PDB file of C-alpha atoms in Angstrom:
ATOM      1  CA  MET A   1       0.000   0.000   0.000  1.00  0.00           C
ATOM      2  CA  SER A   2       1.407   3.401  -0.911  1.00  0.00           C
ATOM      3  CA  SER A   3       1.561   6.198   1.641  1.00  0.00           C
ATOM      4  CA  SER A   4      -0.984   8.196  -0.398  1.00  0.00           C
ATOM      5  CA  GLU A   5      -3.745   5.575   0.098  1.00  0.00           C
ATOM      6  CA  PRO A   6      -6.012   6.283   3.083  1.00  0.00           C
ATOM      7  CA  ARG A   7      -5.716   3.793   5.942  1.00  0.00           C
ATOM      8  CA  SER A   8      -9.313   4.389   7.009  1.00  0.00           C
ATOM      9  CA  GLU A   9     -12.545   5.372   5.337  1.00  0.00           C
ATOM     10  CA  GLU A  10     -15.984   6.494   6.467  1.00  0.00           C
ATOM     11  CA  TYR A  11     -19.011   4.304   5.743  1.00  0.00           C
ATOM     12  CA  LEU A  12     -22.754   4.593   6.262  1.00  0.00           C
ATOM     13  CA  VAL A  13     -24.127   1.447   7.919  1.00  0.00           C
ATOM     14  CA  VAL A  14     -27.585   0.442   6.672  1.00  0.00           C
ATOM     15  CA  ARG A  15     -29.860  -2.454   7.464  1.00  0.00           C
ATOM     16  CA  LEU A  16     -31.822  -4.609   5.034  1.00  0.00           C
ATOM     17  CA  GLY A  17     -33.873  -7.153   6.966  1.00  0.00           C
ATOM     18  CA  ASP A  18     -31.491  -8.810   9.411  1.00  0.00           C
ATOM     19  CA  GLU A  19     -28.418  -8.020   7.323  1.00  0.00           C
ATOM     20  CA  TYR A  20     -26.050  -5.073   7.722  1.00  0.00           C
ATOM     21  CA  TYR A  21     -24.313  -3.328   4.836  1.00  0.00           C
ATOM     22  CA  ALA A  22     -21.872  -0.453   4.495  1.00  0.00           C
ATOM     23  CA  LEU A  23     -21.923   2.228   1.778  1.00  0.00           C
ATOM     24  CA  ALA A  24     -18.841   4.369   1.154  1.00  0.00           C
ATOM     25  CA  GLY A  25     -19.361   7.689   2.903  1.00  0.00           C
ATOM     26  CA  SER A  26     -17.712   9.510   0.003  1.00  0.00           C
ATOM     27  CA  ALA A  27     -20.659   8.515  -2.231  1.00  0.00           C
ATOM     28  CA  VAL A  28     -23.434   9.315   0.265  1.00  0.00           C
ATOM     29  CA  ARG A  29     -24.890  12.803  -0.140  1.00  0.00           C
ATOM     30  CA  GLU A  30     -27.894  12.622   2.153  1.00  0.00           C
ATOM     31  CA  VAL A  31     -30.160  10.322   4.134  1.00  0.00           C
ATOM     32  CA  ALA A  32     -33.825  11.249   3.654  1.00  0.00           C
ATOM     33  CA  ARG A  33     -37.029  10.082   5.261  1.00  0.00           C
ATOM     34  CA  TRP A  34     -39.039   7.533   3.340  1.00  0.00           C
ATOM     35  CA  ARG A  35     -41.697   8.640   0.928  1.00  0.00           C
ATOM     36  CA  PRO A  36     -43.205   6.442  -1.775  1.00  0.00           C
ATOM     37  CA  PRO A  37     -41.599   6.899  -5.178  1.00  0.00           C
ATOM     38  CA  THR A  38     -43.704   7.855  -8.183  1.00  0.00           C
ATOM     39  CA  PRO A  39     -44.061   4.709 -10.328  1.00  0.00           C
ATOM     40  CA  VAL A  40     -42.566   4.692 -13.829  1.00  0.00           C
ATOM     41  CA  PRO A  41     -44.372   2.445 -16.357  1.00  0.00           C
ATOM     42  CA  GLY A  42     -42.123  -0.221 -17.837  1.00  0.00           C
ATOM     43  CA  ALA A  43     -39.333   0.263 -15.275  1.00  0.00           C
ATOM     44  CA  PRO A  44     -37.461  -2.839 -14.063  1.00  0.00           C
ATOM     45  CA  ALA A  45     -38.451  -4.389 -10.733  1.00  0.00           C
ATOM     46  CA  ILE A  46     -35.460  -2.932  -8.874  1.00  0.00           C
ATOM     47  CA  LEU A  47     -36.691   0.557  -9.826  1.00  0.00           C
ATOM     48  CA  PRO A  48     -40.063   1.077  -8.116  1.00  0.00           C
ATOM     49  CA  GLY A  49     -40.142   4.700  -9.262  1.00  0.00           C
ATOM     50  CA  ILE A  50     -38.589   8.134  -9.036  1.00  0.00           C
ATOM     51  CA  ILE A  51     -38.401  10.776  -6.327  1.00  0.00           C
ATOM     52  CA  ASN A  52     -37.915  14.521  -6.406  1.00  0.00           C
ATOM     53  CA  GLN A  53     -35.183  15.474  -3.942  1.00  0.00           C
ATOM     54  CA  ARG A  54     -34.534  19.204  -3.671  1.00  0.00           C
ATOM     55  CA  GLY A  55     -35.610  19.766  -7.263  1.00  0.00           C
ATOM     56  CA  VAL A  56     -33.604  16.863  -8.697  1.00  0.00           C
ATOM     57  CA  VAL A  57     -35.455  13.808 -10.056  1.00  0.00           C
ATOM     58  CA  LEU A  58     -33.721  10.610  -8.935  1.00  0.00           C
ATOM     59  CA  PRO A  59     -34.419   6.947  -9.662  1.00  0.00           C
ATOM     60  CA  ALA A  60     -35.301   5.058  -6.463  1.00  0.00           C
ATOM     61  CA  VAL A  61     -33.550   1.669  -6.325  1.00  0.00           C
ATOM     62  CA  ASP A  62     -34.862  -1.186  -4.176  1.00  0.00           C
ATOM     63  CA  LEU A  63     -31.722  -2.755  -2.670  1.00  0.00           C
ATOM     64  CA  ARG A  64     -33.778  -5.620  -1.209  1.00  0.00           C
ATOM     65  CA  HIS A  65     -34.843  -6.685  -4.703  1.00  0.00           C
ATOM     66  CA  LEU A  66     -31.324  -6.251  -6.090  1.00  0.00           C
ATOM     67  CA  LEU A  67     -29.944  -8.564  -3.377  1.00  0.00           C
ATOM     68  CA  GLY A  68     -32.735 -11.128  -3.714  1.00  0.00           C
ATOM     69  CA  LEU A  69     -34.173 -10.415  -0.252  1.00  0.00           C
ATOM     70  CA  ALA A  70     -37.884 -10.747   0.499  1.00  0.00           C
ATOM     71  CA  ALA A  71     -39.948  -7.578   0.124  1.00  0.00           C
ATOM     72  CA  THR A  72     -41.286  -5.880   3.242  1.00  0.00           C
ATOM     73  CA  GLN A  73     -43.561  -2.966   4.023  1.00  0.00           C
ATOM     74  CA  SER A  74     -41.859   0.361   4.573  1.00  0.00           C
ATOM     75  CA  ASP A  75     -42.077   1.776   8.087  1.00  0.00           C
ATOM     76  CA  ARG A  76     -40.863   4.749  10.118  1.00  0.00           C
ATOM     77  CA  ALA A  77     -37.252   3.529   9.949  1.00  0.00           C
ATOM     78  CA  THR A  78     -37.192   3.154   6.131  1.00  0.00           C
ATOM     79  CA  ARG A  79     -34.828   5.648   4.498  1.00  0.00           C
ATOM     80  CA  LEU A  80     -33.733   6.889   1.092  1.00  0.00           C
ATOM     81  CA  VAL A  81     -29.957   7.109   0.847  1.00  0.00           C
ATOM     82  CA  ILE A  82     -29.030   9.654  -1.817  1.00  0.00           C
ATOM     83  CA  ILE A  83     -25.914   8.503  -3.662  1.00  0.00           C
ATOM     84  CA  HIS A  84     -23.680  10.357  -6.110  1.00  0.00           C
ATOM     85  CA  GLN A  85     -21.022   8.124  -7.650  1.00  0.00           C
ATOM     86  CA  ASN A  86     -19.220   8.771 -10.951  1.00  0.00           C
ATOM     87  CA  SER A  87     -21.787  11.361 -12.115  1.00  0.00           C
ATOM     88  CA  VAL A  88     -24.682   8.967 -11.383  1.00  0.00           C
ATOM     89  CA  ARG A  89     -27.242  10.099  -8.813  1.00  0.00           C
ATOM     90  CA  LEU A  90     -29.887   7.873  -7.309  1.00  0.00           C
ATOM     91  CA  ALA A  91     -31.772   7.033  -4.125  1.00  0.00           C
ATOM     92  CA  LEU A  92     -31.260   3.640  -2.495  1.00  0.00           C
ATOM     93  CA  ILE A  93     -34.190   2.322  -0.456  1.00  0.00           C
ATOM     94  CA  VAL A  94     -32.983   0.785   2.819  1.00  0.00           C
ATOM     95  CA  ASP A  95     -34.834  -0.526   5.874  1.00  0.00           C
ATOM     96  CA  ALA A  96     -32.804   1.736   8.176  1.00  0.00           C
ATOM     97  CA  ALA A  97     -29.731   3.977   8.179  1.00  0.00           C
ATOM     98  CA  LEU A  98     -27.918   3.174  11.419  1.00  0.00           C
ATOM     99  CA  ASP A  99     -24.516   4.751  11.808  1.00  0.00           C
ATOM    100  CA  LEU A 100     -21.595   6.582  10.260  1.00  0.00           C
ATOM    101  CA  LEU A 101     -18.568   4.416  10.902  1.00  0.00           C
ATOM    102  CA  VAL A 102     -14.836   4.773  10.275  1.00  0.00           C
ATOM    103  CA  LEU A 103     -13.343   1.460   9.192  1.00  0.00           C
ATOM    104  CA  GLN A 104      -9.625   0.767   9.151  1.00  0.00           C
ATOM    105  CA  ARG A 105      -8.324  -0.854   5.986  1.00  0.00           C
ATOM    106  CA  ASP A 106      -6.775  -3.623   8.122  1.00  0.00           C
ATOM    107  CA  ASP A 107     -10.224  -4.533   9.522  1.00  0.00           C
ATOM    108  CA  LEU A 108     -11.642  -5.336   6.075  1.00  0.00           C
ATOM    109  CA  LEU A 109     -11.566  -8.976   5.012  1.00  0.00           C
ATOM    110  CA  PRO A 110     -12.297 -10.456   1.575  1.00  0.00           C
ATOM    111  CA  PRO A 111     -15.891 -11.620   1.052  1.00  0.00           C
ATOM    112  CA  PRO A 112     -16.345 -15.294   2.011  1.00  0.00           C
ATOM    113  CA  VAL A 113     -16.271 -18.033  -0.588  1.00  0.00           C
ATOM    114  CA  GLY A 114     -19.633 -19.567  -1.408  1.00  0.00           C
ATOM    115  CA  LEU A 115     -21.718 -16.412  -1.764  1.00  0.00           C
ATOM    116  CA  SER A 116     -24.112 -16.253  -4.677  1.00  0.00           C
ATOM    117  CA  PRO A 117     -22.350 -14.794  -7.730  1.00  0.00           C
ATOM    118  CA  GLN A 118     -24.685 -11.751  -7.667  1.00  0.00           C
ATOM    119  CA  ARG A 119     -23.901 -10.966  -4.046  1.00  0.00           C
ATOM    120  CA  ALA A 120     -20.164 -11.697  -4.390  1.00  0.00           C
ATOM    121  CA  ARG A 121     -19.970  -9.271  -7.313  1.00  0.00           C
ATOM    122  CA  LEU A 122     -21.447  -6.440  -5.206  1.00  0.00           C
ATOM    123  CA  LEU A 123     -19.211  -6.817  -2.161  1.00  0.00           C
ATOM    124  CA  HIS A 124     -15.809  -5.277  -1.598  1.00  0.00           C
ATOM    125  CA  ALA A 125     -15.181  -6.691   1.886  1.00  0.00           C
ATOM    126  CA  VAL A 126     -16.706  -7.890   5.143  1.00  0.00           C
ATOM    127  CA  THR A 127     -16.069  -6.928   8.749  1.00  0.00           C
ATOM    128  CA  GLN A 128     -17.965  -6.748  12.067  1.00  0.00           C
ATOM    129  CA  TYR A 129     -20.403  -4.125  13.346  1.00  0.00           C
ATOM    130  CA  GLU A 130     -21.720  -4.478  16.903  1.00  0.00           C
ATOM    131  CA  ALA A 131     -21.315  -8.293  16.797  1.00  0.00           C
ATOM    132  CA  HIS A 132     -23.049  -8.513  13.386  1.00  0.00           C
ATOM    133  CA  PRO A 133     -21.404  -9.354  10.069  1.00  0.00           C
ATOM    134  CA  LEU A 134     -21.087  -6.151   8.026  1.00  0.00           C
ATOM    135  CA  GLN A 135     -20.999  -6.500   4.248  1.00  0.00           C
ATOM    136  CA  VAL A 136     -19.165  -3.624   2.563  1.00  0.00           C
ATOM    137  CA  PHE A 137     -20.476  -2.744  -0.885  1.00  0.00           C
ATOM    138  CA  SER A 138     -18.159  -2.094  -3.797  1.00  0.00           C
ATOM    139  CA  MET A 139     -19.689   1.176  -4.966  1.00  0.00           C
ATOM    140  CA  GLU A 140     -18.379   0.682  -8.515  1.00  0.00           C
ATOM    141  CA  ALA A 141     -19.923  -2.794  -8.787  1.00  0.00           C
ATOM    142  CA  LEU A 142     -23.172  -1.627  -7.165  1.00  0.00           C
ATOM    143  CA  MET A 143     -23.576   1.259  -9.618  1.00  0.00           C
ATOM    144  CA  THR A 144     -22.673  -0.941 -12.612  1.00  0.00           C
ATOM    145  CA  THR A 145     -25.201  -3.607 -11.564  1.00  0.00           C
ATOM    146  CA  ILE A 146     -27.934  -0.988 -11.117  1.00  0.00           C
ATOM    147  CA  GLN A 147     -27.202   0.595 -14.504  1.00  0.00           C
ATOM    148  CA  GLU A 148     -27.258  -2.827 -16.216  1.00  0.00           C
ATOM    149  CA  ALA A 149     -30.657  -3.578 -14.676  1.00  0.00           C
ATOM    150  CA  GLU A 150     -32.229  -0.273 -15.805  1.00  0.00           C
TER     151      GLU A 150
END
């Protein structure tokens, strides 16, 4: 590792069902309260609609569907995580936004062998968060997968 590479990075911890995930803090612009997206006819299943956030129309992406998790009803904890990565802006629907966490590079382990190919493609690393496994998204792979599904 070169001395110019950061040894730690900030992540937003989110929950989907009983699973915990981390999104790179550098890509997160805002965490907004849930509101139902406006449906778009003919949109793929991972895109339940669009939202207007501060005058900007954003596609709303259902991370549960993308990961193959069972659908649930939104509740008071449901959030829209506004992401801006490589000139792409969108809102990720998560069950809850929990914490902003600084992770040390040394604490990140490679994803385990045996994950489904879809899930393995989306993950950069795994670590622990409050005694729970924390799956760290590869933001590049996540954005590419979303764009391919649109």
